[in-house]
Each structure stands twice: as structure tokens, then as C-alpha cells.
Amino acid sequence: MSEQEYRHIPATGLAGQTGASAGLITCDICEALCCTHDEAATHCPICGATLHLRHKDSLTKSLAYLVAATILYIPANLLPVMQTNTIFGTQDDTIMSGVLVLMYTGSWPLALLVFFASIVVPLLKLFSISLLLYTCSKKSTWNPLQRTQLFRMIEAVGRWSMLDVYVVTVLVALVQFKSLAAIHPGGGALAFGAVVVLTMLSAQSFDSRLIWVAKTHE
Amino acid sequence: MPYFLDFYLTLHHNVKPAIKPAHHFIVCHECDLVCADVPVATGEAASCPRCRAILYRNGTASVDVALALAITSVILLLLLNCFPLLSLKVQQVTRDTTLFHAALAMWDDGMHILSLLVIITTMLAPTLQISVAVYLLYVIRFGDAGLALGAPLRALQTLRPWSMVEIFMLGLLVSLVKLQHMADIVIGPALWSCASLIFFTAALTSVLTPRNIWLWANAAKASKAATGVSHV
Ligand SMILES: [Zn+2]
């Protein structure tokens, strides 16, 4: 984002205050400014969308999805995502071995891309959300801008881990030549798909406004 | 932006009208800072001074451009779903697959949940997303812009992260590379429509922001009121 895109806000009136302290909230959908002191959900008077000054139990919900995702991450990497039956024998592929096969037989840029989408991104998501949940529960003042940017990044790249699920889907659909060659999906693919969905839900339930809530009155 | 504030206030009495539109404020969605809603030049965006989230953008797109993008997306989506993506030839046996049959193959192999996940993310979510977009734009362009636009807009925001056509496209490319040693591959027409659908939906998404929708709806309402007056 370039500097000229910034619009500095005149420091008069309400500017500089937070919505929670002023009792103001802007509707996500219609941008109407609504005035509420209710911490629980209210409805936008214009479009009826649900508004929250703070999402209720955001940290707890996010943590629950995160724990489920972390547990499923283990079978997702250990179990085979697909099984190739050919006349030469049977071969099981995990997420990691799929990347290695692609690196040796295919092209390494594509292997790097798959490595990033299916190994780096899920790990990064699990670590980042844990970090955010920990710092927000402590109301830490540590680098709020960087933490917001981290959150923005994991929200943007998180979906790309679905890549492996789609690769398995396409291969299973195409390679069905009876005894000659056939590919079947493995349990790892199911666990991996679940990890992607659960980490997405975890990030969605996290309320990024909590990053900026600092501990007051020492 | 008081559209029908007074009417609704009687319904939702715990929400009071905030500040007169003369001094406009916008509360940042990402960090909760109250920012001034100042007009920006065309093509520019206003961002939060604290967390740098983009608060709003002053785009140039018109409702007609958006409608054209949406209708093109509908056509591409139909092509994507009707034609085979790839076909594979191994010793006189050819096997091709459409998007739906790919998901169905997973179902037949016992992976019911995964099959549903593929159907939801590559077929259901994009279809719903594009149909809601067409409905919204059609209502604004030709229909009664005073209709409730809130619910379809909310649906769009919810559907957006779950529509994964662009990731599926990358998955197709990876499969292509994995299969190239195994057999002869023929690229089907659906693969091309998938590739172009990505660009059209991306353009549509960038144009179909809540702010644009309300601007277009208000402009449509105003022009309707103006023509109504001139006829009377
Ligand atoms: Zn902000």
C-alpha cells in the first residue's frame, strides 16, 4: 500500500477513540454508523445485519477450532492421501511424498508451490493463530500492527491449502483404468480437508479488534 | 448514511441514530478505531491510520460493467460445469471427467464428506455467489432498488471465502503435471472456462463492494424519483 493512499484523520471530536469506548460501530454491510452500548449482538437499523462491538467468546471459539485442527493435523500428514494401484504394485502417497514425487518427476517450481500451500501454510496458520490467541488473551501491547498484518496474511493464504484435496479429487476421477492403473483417496485427504476448513473457521471466529485492546491500569 | 433510519428505529429501539451525516465517521472493522469518513479521489482508497486496513475505495465501476461481468461469469460457470475438464488416454481407453463427476468419483470411493466439501467449494458456493450477484445487480439496474439489499449482500460476504474455483484451477494444473508421464492428456473446454472464470469473478468481487452497491442503489432510486416527478 503506498503512502499516498492514506487519509489522515482530523483529530477532532470522536476521531482517535475506539468504537467500543465511544459506543459506535460501523455496519459491515451498509456502512451505517450505529450507536450501541450493548456488548452483545444488535442489529443494523438499515440492513438488518448482526453487529457486535466484540464478537462473543471469539477467543474461545477460535481456540476450539484451532485445537481440533491441530489434532487432525497429525493424521493429515501421517496417513496416505491417495493410493496408486498399478500393475507394478501399490504405492501410498502422503502429503509430503506427493511433494517429493512432484519435485523429482515434474517441475520444481510447481513442487515448491505445492510445498508452500500444503506444508508451510497449514503450519504457519496453526502457529500464527496460537500466537494471536495467546497475545490477545494476555492483552499484550506487542507489535499490534505486525500482528494485524499477520492475521490479514493468514486469512488471505489459508484457503490455498485446499489445493491437495483438489489434486486428489482430479486424480481419483481420471485414473480409473481397472487393473492397469487406479488411484483411490486415502484417509489423509479427509483429515487434511478438515484441517483446512477448521483453520479457516478458527481465523474467521477470531475478532481482530482484540489485537488492539491493550491492558489498562497496571 | 441514514437511508430509512427513522422507520427502522421504531423496530430496533436499542440502536440509536448516531451522528448526523454532516460529520461522518467510520469505525475500522479490523482495529475498532473511529476514523473520519472523508471523500477520496476517484480510484483511491482510504485506509485506517492505525492498522492500515482499507476502509473504503472510491471506484469508477458502473452498475452496467458489474452486470456484464456477472453475466459473463454465469456463462463461464455453465461451461465449466457442462464440459469435461481433462481427458486421459491409456491404451485405447479414454476417460474424461467433468467437475461434478470428479466429486462423484470421491463419493463412490467412500469419501462422502470430502466429496461434499469439493461440491460445496467448487460448485455450490460459486454458483450461489454469482446468482446472488446477478440478482443484486438486476434489481438495482432494472427493478426496484428500494428492495431489501441487506440479506443478499450479507450472503455474498459469507460465501466469498468458501468459493475456491481459483484453487481448484491450480489443483488441475498440478494434476496435469503429475499425469503427464502416465498417459496422453487432452485438455477439455471446461479447463479454459475455469481459467477465464477466475478473472471474471475476481473483477466482479473487486467491483461488488457494499459501498458500490449502496451508491448504485441510491443513484437508481434518485433517477427513478426524478423521472417520476417529471412525468407527473
Ligand atoms: Zn484499523
Short mmCIF file of C-alpha atoms and ligand atoms in Angstrom, two decimals:
data_model
loop_
_atom_site.label_atom_id
_atom_site.label_comp_id
_atom_site.label_asym_id
_atom_site.label_seq_id
_atom_site.Cartn_x
_atom_site.Cartn_y
_atom_site.Cartn_z
CA MET A 1 0.00 0.00 0.00
CA SER A 2 1.52 3.28 -1.00
CA GLU A 3 1.78 6.27 1.30
CA GLN A 4 -0.47 8.46 -0.81
CA GLU A 5 -3.39 6.11 -0.20
CA TYR A 6 -3.53 7.17 3.43
CA ARG A 7 -6.04 9.67 4.57
CA HIS A 8 -5.10 11.18 7.85
CA ILE A 9 -7.94 11.72 10.13
CA PRO A 10 -8.52 15.15 11.65
CA ALA A 11 -8.07 14.88 15.39
CA THR A 12 -11.37 16.43 16.34
CA GLY A 13 -14.41 15.03 18.00
CA LEU A 14 -14.50 11.29 18.09
CA ALA A 15 -11.51 10.59 15.89
CA GLY A 16 -8.87 8.64 17.76
CA GLN A 17 -11.30 6.93 20.07
CA THR A 18 -12.22 3.28 19.66
CA GLY A 19 -15.67 2.17 18.67
CA ALA A 20 -16.07 0.17 21.85
CA SER A 21 -15.30 3.15 24.10
CA ALA A 22 -17.49 5.54 22.09
CA GLY A 23 -20.27 3.00 21.71
CA LEU A 24 -20.12 3.23 17.93
CA ILE A 25 -20.00 0.55 15.33
CA THR A 26 -19.99 0.67 11.55
CA CYS A 27 -22.13 -1.94 9.86
CA ASP A 28 -20.03 -4.32 7.70
CA ILE A 29 -22.69 -4.44 5.05
CA CYS A 30 -24.12 -0.96 4.61
CA GLU A 31 -21.56 1.20 6.44
CA ALA A 32 -24.22 2.83 8.57
CA LEU A 33 -22.81 4.19 11.80
CA CYS A 34 -24.77 2.75 14.66
CA CYS A 35 -24.70 3.76 18.27
CA THR A 36 -24.89 0.98 20.82
CA HIS A 37 -23.53 0.26 24.26
CA ASP A 38 -24.71 -3.30 24.18
CA GLU A 39 -21.73 -5.68 24.20
CA ALA A 40 -23.96 -8.43 22.84
CA ALA A 41 -25.25 -8.52 19.30
CA THR A 42 -27.55 -5.84 17.98
CA HIS A 43 -28.94 -5.40 14.51
CA CYS A 44 -28.12 -2.77 11.97
CA PRO A 45 -31.14 -0.49 11.58
CA ILE A 46 -30.52 -0.15 7.85
CA CYS A 47 -29.85 -3.61 6.53
CA GLY A 48 -30.54 -5.89 9.48
CA ALA A 49 -27.01 -7.34 9.69
CA THR A 50 -25.87 -8.53 13.08
CA LEU A 51 -23.45 -6.13 14.75
CA HIS A 52 -21.07 -6.89 17.56
CA LEU A 53 -18.95 -4.40 19.44
CA ARG A 54 -16.92 -7.53 20.18
CA HIS A 55 -17.66 -10.97 18.84
CA LYS A 56 -18.96 -13.04 21.69
CA ASP A 57 -16.46 -15.61 23.01
CA SER A 58 -14.28 -15.01 19.98
CA LEU A 59 -11.10 -16.32 21.61
CA THR A 60 -12.76 -19.45 22.99
CA LYS A 61 -14.40 -20.36 19.69
CA SER A 62 -11.23 -19.71 17.77
CA LEU A 63 -9.25 -21.83 20.24
CA ALA A 64 -11.74 -24.71 19.96
CA TYR A 65 -11.39 -24.82 16.16
CA LEU A 66 -7.63 -24.46 16.48
CA VAL A 67 -7.31 -27.41 18.89
CA ALA A 68 -9.44 -29.60 16.60
CA ALA A 69 -7.32 -28.57 13.61
CA THR A 70 -4.06 -29.27 15.46
CA ILE A 71 -5.21 -32.76 16.43
CA LEU A 72 -6.28 -33.59 12.88
CA TYR A 73 -3.04 -32.17 11.52
CA ILE A 74 -1.22 -35.31 12.72
CA PRO A 75 -3.26 -37.91 10.74
CA ALA A 76 -3.39 -35.44 7.84
CA ASN A 77 0.37 -35.74 7.48
CA LEU A 78 0.87 -39.36 8.51
CA LEU A 79 -1.97 -41.10 6.68
CA PRO A 80 -1.78 -41.52 2.90
CA VAL A 81 -3.80 -39.01 0.92
CA MET A 82 -4.02 -41.38 -2.02
CA GLN A 83 -3.18 -44.90 -3.07
CA THR A 84 -1.97 -45.72 -6.57
CA ASN A 85 -2.58 -49.26 -7.79
CA THR A 86 -0.74 -50.19 -10.97
CA ILE A 87 0.36 -53.45 -12.50
CA PHE A 88 3.72 -52.87 -10.83
CA GLY A 89 2.25 -52.70 -7.36
CA THR A 90 0.65 -50.40 -4.84
CA GLN A 91 2.01 -47.07 -3.72
CA ASP A 92 0.77 -44.92 -0.86
CA ASP A 93 1.34 -41.17 -1.03
CA THR A 94 1.27 -38.81 1.91
CA ILE A 95 1.20 -35.02 1.57
CA MET A 96 4.99 -34.85 1.87
CA SER A 97 5.76 -37.72 -0.50
CA GLY A 98 3.40 -36.12 -3.03
CA VAL A 99 5.56 -33.01 -2.97
CA LEU A 100 8.75 -35.07 -3.32
CA VAL A 101 7.35 -37.03 -6.28
CA LEU A 102 6.41 -33.78 -7.96
CA MET A 103 9.89 -32.42 -7.34
CA TYR A 104 11.66 -35.43 -8.89
CA THR A 105 9.34 -36.13 -11.81
CA GLY A 106 7.62 -32.87 -12.53
CA SER A 107 8.75 -29.34 -12.23
CA TRP A 108 10.37 -27.92 -9.14
CA PRO A 109 8.58 -24.55 -9.26
CA LEU A 110 5.27 -26.37 -9.05
CA ALA A 111 6.65 -28.61 -6.30
CA LEU A 112 7.67 -25.51 -4.39
CA LEU A 113 4.19 -24.07 -4.81
CA VAL A 114 2.54 -27.27 -3.55
CA PHE A 115 5.06 -27.44 -0.69
CA PHE A 116 4.11 -23.91 0.26
CA ALA A 117 0.34 -24.46 0.01
CA SER A 118 0.15 -27.80 1.76
CA ILE A 119 3.07 -27.79 4.24
CA VAL A 120 4.06 -24.20 5.01
CA VAL A 121 0.61 -22.57 5.03
CA PRO A 122 -1.12 -25.00 7.45
CA LEU A 123 1.83 -24.87 9.86
CA LEU A 124 2.03 -21.09 9.60
CA LYS A 125 -1.70 -20.86 10.28
CA LEU A 126 -1.57 -23.10 13.33
CA PHE A 127 1.37 -21.18 14.82
CA SER A 128 0.04 -17.72 13.94
CA ILE A 129 -3.43 -18.28 15.35
CA SER A 130 -1.91 -19.73 18.54
CA LEU A 131 0.33 -16.67 18.82
CA LEU A 132 -2.59 -14.30 18.25
CA LEU A 133 -4.82 -16.10 20.73
CA TYR A 134 -2.08 -16.12 23.37
CA THR A 135 -1.15 -12.44 22.99
CA CYS A 136 -4.78 -11.34 22.85
CA SER A 137 -5.73 -13.29 25.96
CA LYS A 138 -2.83 -11.53 27.73
CA LYS A 139 -3.90 -8.17 26.23
CA SER A 140 -0.35 -7.74 25.06
CA THR A 141 0.82 -4.46 23.56
CA TRP A 142 3.48 -6.20 21.49
CA ASN A 143 3.55 -5.02 17.81
CA PRO A 144 -0.17 -4.71 17.18
CA LEU A 145 0.34 -3.57 13.60
CA GLN A 146 2.52 -6.55 12.71
CA ARG A 147 0.08 -8.92 14.38
CA THR A 148 -2.80 -7.42 12.39
CA GLN A 149 -0.82 -7.84 9.19
CA LEU A 150 -0.02 -11.44 10.13
CA PHE A 151 -3.72 -12.09 10.64
CA ARG A 152 -4.57 -10.49 7.32
CA MET A 153 -1.99 -12.66 5.60
CA ILE A 154 -3.18 -15.96 7.10
CA GLU A 155 -6.76 -15.10 6.18
CA ALA A 156 -5.66 -14.50 2.60
CA VAL A 157 -3.45 -17.55 2.07
CA GLY A 158 -5.27 -20.07 4.29
CA ARG A 159 -7.71 -21.24 1.63
CA TRP A 160 -4.92 -22.27 -0.72
CA SER A 161 -4.21 -25.38 1.32
CA MET A 162 -7.28 -26.93 -0.31
CA LEU A 163 -5.00 -27.48 -3.30
CA ASP A 164 -4.06 -31.03 -2.28
CA VAL A 165 -7.69 -32.05 -1.80
CA TYR A 166 -8.45 -30.94 -5.36
CA VAL A 167 -5.40 -32.69 -6.79
CA VAL A 168 -6.51 -35.95 -5.18
CA THR A 169 -10.08 -35.41 -6.45
CA VAL A 170 -8.97 -34.91 -10.04
CA LEU A 171 -6.52 -37.83 -9.96
CA VAL A 172 -9.12 -40.19 -8.44
CA ALA A 173 -11.67 -39.18 -11.07
CA LEU A 174 -9.33 -39.59 -14.03
CA VAL A 175 -7.11 -42.54 -13.20
CA GLN A 176 -9.62 -45.38 -13.17
CA PHE A 177 -8.35 -47.96 -15.63
CA LYS A 178 -9.37 -51.16 -13.87
CA SER A 179 -6.33 -53.40 -13.30
CA LEU A 180 -3.97 -51.23 -15.32
CA ALA A 181 -3.90 -48.23 -13.03
CA ALA A 182 -6.26 -46.82 -10.45
CA ILE A 183 -5.99 -44.15 -7.79
CA HIS A 184 -8.05 -44.20 -4.60
CA PRO A 185 -8.33 -41.46 -1.97
CA GLY A 186 -6.87 -42.11 1.48
CA GLY A 187 -7.85 -41.07 4.98
CA GLY A 188 -5.14 -38.40 4.99
CA ALA A 189 -7.06 -36.39 2.39
CA LEU A 190 -10.13 -36.30 4.62
CA ALA A 191 -8.10 -35.22 7.65
CA PHE A 192 -6.29 -32.63 5.58
CA GLY A 193 -9.53 -31.17 4.20
CA ALA A 194 -10.84 -30.97 7.76
CA VAL A 195 -7.68 -29.14 8.90
CA VAL A 196 -8.14 -26.54 6.17
CA VAL A 197 -11.81 -25.96 6.98
CA LEU A 198 -11.18 -25.86 10.75
CA THR A 199 -8.30 -23.37 10.48
CA MET A 200 -10.46 -21.19 8.21
CA LEU A 201 -13.26 -21.27 10.78
CA SER A 202 -10.75 -20.53 13.53
CA ALA A 203 -9.46 -17.46 11.71
CA GLN A 204 -12.99 -16.32 10.91
CA SER A 205 -14.12 -16.52 14.52
CA PHE A 206 -11.11 -14.54 15.71
CA ASP A 207 -12.01 -10.89 16.33
CA SER A 208 -9.02 -8.90 15.07
CA ARG A 209 -10.10 -5.85 17.08
CA LEU A 210 -8.88 -7.68 20.19
CA ILE A 211 -5.29 -7.25 18.97
CA TRP A 212 -5.60 -3.54 19.76
CA VAL A 213 -7.10 -3.92 23.19
CA ALA A 214 -4.19 -3.14 25.49
CA LYS A 215 -4.02 -3.79 29.19
CA THR A 216 -5.01 -0.62 31.03
CA HIS A 217 -4.44 0.38 34.69
CA GLU A 218 -1.36 -1.59 35.61
CA MET B 1 -25.85 7.19 5.88
CA PRO B 2 -29.43 7.48 7.04
CA TYR B 3 -31.37 5.60 4.39
CA PHE B 4 -34.55 4.80 6.25
CA LEU B 5 -33.24 5.39 9.74
CA ASP B 6 -36.35 6.78 11.35
CA PHE B 7 -38.58 3.97 10.20
CA TYR B 8 -36.26 1.25 11.47
CA LEU B 9 -35.56 2.90 14.77
CA THR B 10 -39.04 2.10 15.89
CA LEU B 11 -38.32 -1.56 15.20
CA HIS B 12 -34.87 -1.80 16.77
CA HIS B 13 -35.05 0.54 19.69
CA ASN B 14 -31.70 -0.49 21.18
CA VAL B 15 -29.90 1.07 18.20
CA LYS B 16 -29.99 4.83 18.20
CA PRO B 17 -29.04 7.03 15.28
CA ALA B 18 -25.51 8.12 15.84
CA ILE B 19 -24.11 11.23 14.30
CA LYS B 20 -25.53 13.49 11.66
CA PRO B 21 -24.14 12.61 8.24
CA ALA B 22 -22.50 16.03 8.07
CA HIS B 23 -19.62 14.79 10.21
CA HIS B 24 -19.22 11.29 9.06
CA PHE B 25 -17.24 8.70 10.91
CA ILE B 26 -16.37 5.14 10.09
CA VAL B 27 -15.25 2.63 12.68
CA CYS B 28 -12.41 0.41 11.44
CA HIS B 29 -13.55 -3.22 11.23
CA GLU B 30 -10.14 -4.57 11.96
CA CYS B 31 -8.94 -2.45 14.88
CA ASP B 32 -12.03 -0.57 16.08
CA LEU B 33 -10.56 2.92 15.66
CA VAL B 34 -13.04 5.69 14.92
CA CYS B 35 -11.90 7.32 11.68
CA ALA B 36 -13.27 10.24 9.73
CA ASP B 37 -15.07 9.26 6.57
CA VAL B 38 -13.53 11.76 4.18
CA PRO B 39 -14.09 11.73 0.44
CA VAL B 40 -11.16 10.34 -1.55
CA ALA B 41 -10.23 10.90 -5.17
CA THR B 42 -11.52 8.51 -7.80
CA GLY B 43 -9.54 5.29 -7.85
CA GLU B 44 -8.07 5.89 -4.42
CA ALA B 45 -8.72 4.09 -1.21
CA ALA B 46 -8.94 5.33 2.35
CA SER B 47 -7.15 3.23 4.90
CA CYS B 48 -7.16 3.12 8.66
CA PRO B 49 -4.26 5.22 10.01
CA ARG B 50 -3.65 2.74 12.81
CA CYS B 51 -3.88 -0.75 11.28
CA ARG B 52 -3.83 0.17 7.57
CA ALA B 53 -6.97 -1.78 6.76
CA ILE B 54 -8.70 -0.46 3.68
CA LEU B 55 -11.81 1.33 4.91
CA TYR B 56 -13.36 2.09 1.55
CA ARG B 57 -12.44 2.64 -2.05
CA ASN B 58 -13.70 5.21 -4.47
CA GLY B 59 -14.04 3.01 -7.53
CA THR B 60 -15.10 4.02 -11.02
CA ALA B 61 -17.10 0.95 -11.95
CA SER B 62 -20.67 1.38 -13.07
CA VAL B 63 -23.53 -0.98 -12.44
CA ASP B 64 -23.58 -1.89 -16.14
CA VAL B 65 -19.96 -3.04 -16.08
CA ALA B 66 -20.68 -5.11 -12.99
CA LEU B 67 -23.75 -6.65 -14.62
CA ALA B 68 -21.75 -7.51 -17.74
CA LEU B 69 -19.08 -9.18 -15.59
CA ALA B 70 -21.72 -11.12 -13.67
CA ILE B 71 -23.49 -12.38 -16.81
CA THR B 72 -20.18 -13.44 -18.36
CA SER B 73 -19.43 -15.32 -15.14
CA VAL B 74 -22.78 -17.13 -15.38
CA ILE B 75 -21.97 -18.30 -18.91
CA LEU B 76 -18.46 -19.41 -17.95
CA LEU B 77 -19.81 -21.20 -14.89
CA LEU B 78 -22.28 -23.13 -17.07
CA LEU B 79 -19.48 -24.10 -19.48
CA LEU B 80 -17.28 -25.16 -16.57
CA ASN B 81 -19.99 -27.44 -15.24
CA CYS B 82 -21.17 -28.94 -18.53
CA PHE B 83 -17.95 -29.88 -20.29
CA PRO B 84 -15.10 -32.22 -19.40
CA LEU B 85 -12.07 -30.70 -17.69
CA LEU B 86 -9.45 -33.20 -18.78
CA SER B 87 -9.41 -36.49 -20.60
CA LEU B 88 -6.86 -39.22 -20.26
CA LYS B 89 -5.97 -41.85 -22.84
CA VAL B 90 -4.33 -45.09 -21.82
CA GLN B 91 -4.15 -47.83 -24.49
CA GLN B 92 -7.33 -47.05 -26.45
CA VAL B 93 -9.25 -46.40 -23.25
CA THR B 94 -10.25 -42.77 -22.82
CA ARG B 95 -11.55 -41.38 -19.58
CA ASP B 96 -12.71 -37.83 -19.10
CA THR B 97 -14.24 -36.04 -16.18
CA THR B 98 -16.46 -33.07 -15.56
CA LEU B 99 -16.36 -31.15 -12.31
CA PHE B 100 -19.38 -32.95 -10.91
CA HIS B 101 -18.14 -36.39 -11.91
CA ALA B 102 -14.83 -35.68 -10.20
CA ALA B 103 -16.68 -35.03 -6.95
CA LEU B 104 -18.88 -38.06 -7.60
CA ALA B 105 -15.81 -40.30 -8.01
CA MET B 106 -14.78 -39.33 -4.48
CA TRP B 107 -18.27 -40.22 -3.24
CA ASP B 108 -18.11 -43.62 -4.93
CA ASP B 109 -14.78 -44.30 -3.27
CA GLY B 110 -16.36 -43.81 0.15
CA MET B 111 -15.11 -40.30 0.82
CA HIS B 112 -18.55 -38.76 1.27
CA ILE B 113 -17.56 -35.75 3.38
CA LEU B 114 -14.65 -34.87 1.11
CA SER B 115 -16.91 -35.18 -1.93
CA LEU B 116 -19.40 -32.79 -0.33
CA LEU B 117 -16.58 -30.39 0.53
CA VAL B 118 -15.48 -30.37 -3.11
CA ILE B 119 -19.06 -29.86 -4.31
CA ILE B 120 -19.64 -27.01 -1.86
CA THR B 121 -16.40 -25.16 -2.57
CA THR B 122 -16.23 -25.57 -6.34
CA MET B 123 -19.87 -25.77 -7.40
CA LEU B 124 -22.36 -24.65 -4.77
CA ALA B 125 -20.56 -21.59 -3.34
CA PRO B 126 -19.51 -20.11 -6.72
CA THR B 127 -22.99 -20.72 -8.20
CA LEU B 128 -24.72 -19.09 -5.23
CA GLN B 129 -22.22 -16.24 -5.21
CA ILE B 130 -22.73 -15.45 -8.89
CA SER B 131 -26.51 -15.84 -8.77
CA VAL B 132 -26.76 -13.52 -5.77
CA ALA B 133 -24.57 -11.01 -7.60
CA VAL B 134 -26.78 -11.19 -10.70
CA TYR B 135 -29.91 -10.80 -8.56
CA LEU B 136 -28.49 -7.77 -6.74
CA LEU B 137 -27.33 -6.04 -9.91
CA TYR B 138 -30.53 -6.86 -11.80
CA VAL B 139 -32.66 -5.43 -9.00
CA ILE B 140 -30.58 -2.26 -8.92
CA ARG B 141 -30.40 -1.85 -12.68
CA PHE B 142 -33.91 -2.79 -13.80
CA GLY B 143 -36.02 -3.39 -10.73
CA ASP B 144 -36.97 -1.66 -7.56
CA ALA B 145 -33.79 -0.53 -5.81
CA GLY B 146 -35.76 0.09 -2.66
CA LEU B 147 -35.97 -3.67 -2.09
CA ALA B 148 -34.03 -5.20 0.76
CA LEU B 149 -30.43 -5.46 -0.40
CA GLY B 150 -29.03 -6.27 3.04
CA ALA B 151 -29.64 -10.01 3.05
CA PRO B 152 -28.11 -10.74 -0.38
CA LEU B 153 -25.12 -8.55 0.46
CA ARG B 154 -24.56 -10.45 3.68
CA ALA B 155 -24.84 -13.73 1.77
CA LEU B 156 -22.16 -12.52 -0.63
CA GLN B 157 -19.76 -11.67 2.18
CA THR B 158 -20.31 -15.07 3.82
CA LEU B 159 -19.91 -17.05 0.60
CA ARG B 160 -16.77 -15.30 -0.61
CA PRO B 161 -14.09 -17.28 1.31
CA TRP B 162 -15.75 -20.62 0.50
CA SER B 163 -15.75 -20.24 -3.24
CA MET B 164 -12.47 -21.77 -4.36
CA VAL B 165 -12.52 -22.03 -8.15
CA GLU B 166 -9.06 -20.46 -8.43
CA ILE B 167 -7.57 -23.04 -6.09
CA PHE B 168 -9.29 -25.83 -8.00
CA MET B 169 -7.71 -24.46 -11.19
CA LEU B 170 -4.26 -24.70 -9.62
CA GLY B 171 -5.13 -28.22 -8.50
CA LEU B 172 -5.95 -29.09 -12.12
CA LEU B 173 -2.55 -27.81 -13.25
CA VAL B 174 -0.75 -29.85 -10.60
CA SER B 175 -2.71 -32.95 -11.64
CA LEU B 176 -1.79 -32.27 -15.25
CA VAL B 177 1.90 -32.29 -14.38
CA LYS B 178 1.51 -35.43 -12.27
CA LEU B 179 -0.29 -37.27 -15.05
CA GLN B 180 1.85 -36.25 -17.99
CA HIS B 181 4.17 -39.26 -17.57
CA MET B 182 1.31 -41.67 -17.21
CA ALA B 183 -0.82 -41.07 -20.28
CA ASP B 184 -1.84 -38.76 -23.08
CA ILE B 185 -3.81 -35.84 -21.74
CA VAL B 186 -6.36 -33.81 -23.66
CA ILE B 187 -7.38 -30.51 -22.14
CA GLY B 188 -11.14 -30.10 -22.15
CA PRO B 189 -13.14 -26.91 -22.78
CA ALA B 190 -14.10 -26.64 -19.12
CA LEU B 191 -10.47 -26.04 -18.16
CA TRP B 192 -10.38 -22.92 -20.31
CA SER B 193 -13.66 -21.65 -18.94
CA CYS B 194 -12.36 -22.34 -15.43
CA ALA B 195 -9.28 -20.24 -16.13
CA SER B 196 -11.29 -17.31 -17.50
CA LEU B 197 -13.94 -17.60 -14.79
CA ILE B 198 -11.23 -16.81 -12.23
CA PHE B 199 -10.51 -13.46 -13.85
CA PHE B 200 -14.15 -12.52 -14.25
CA THR B 201 -15.12 -13.42 -10.69
CA ALA B 202 -12.07 -11.60 -9.33
CA ALA B 203 -13.07 -8.47 -11.26
CA LEU B 204 -16.67 -8.88 -10.13
CA THR B 205 -15.63 -9.26 -6.50
CA SER B 206 -13.49 -6.14 -6.58
CA VAL B 207 -16.37 -4.14 -8.07
CA LEU B 208 -19.15 -5.56 -5.93
CA THR B 209 -18.28 -3.87 -2.66
CA PRO B 210 -21.07 -2.92 -0.25
CA ARG B 211 -20.24 0.75 -0.76
CA ASN B 212 -20.66 0.50 -4.54
CA ILE B 213 -23.92 -1.42 -4.18
CA TRP B 214 -25.43 1.27 -1.94
CA LEU B 215 -24.16 4.03 -4.20
CA TRP B 216 -25.71 2.41 -7.25
CA ALA B 217 -28.94 1.66 -5.41
CA ASN B 218 -29.24 5.26 -4.24
CA ALA B 219 -28.45 6.62 -7.69
CA ALA B 220 -31.09 4.33 -9.21
CA LYS B 221 -33.62 5.45 -6.61
CA ALA B 222 -32.81 9.11 -7.24
CA SER B 223 -33.09 8.80 -11.02
CA LYS B 224 -36.36 6.93 -10.65
CA ALA B 225 -37.73 9.65 -8.37
CA ALA B 226 -36.57 12.33 -10.84
CA THR B 227 -38.26 10.71 -13.83
CA GLY B 228 -41.37 10.07 -11.73
CA VAL B 229 -41.64 13.75 -10.89
CA SER B 230 -41.16 14.86 -14.49
CA HIS B 231 -43.99 12.59 -15.63
CA VAL B 232 -46.46 13.98 -13.07
ZN ZN C 1 -7.91 -0.02 11.76
#
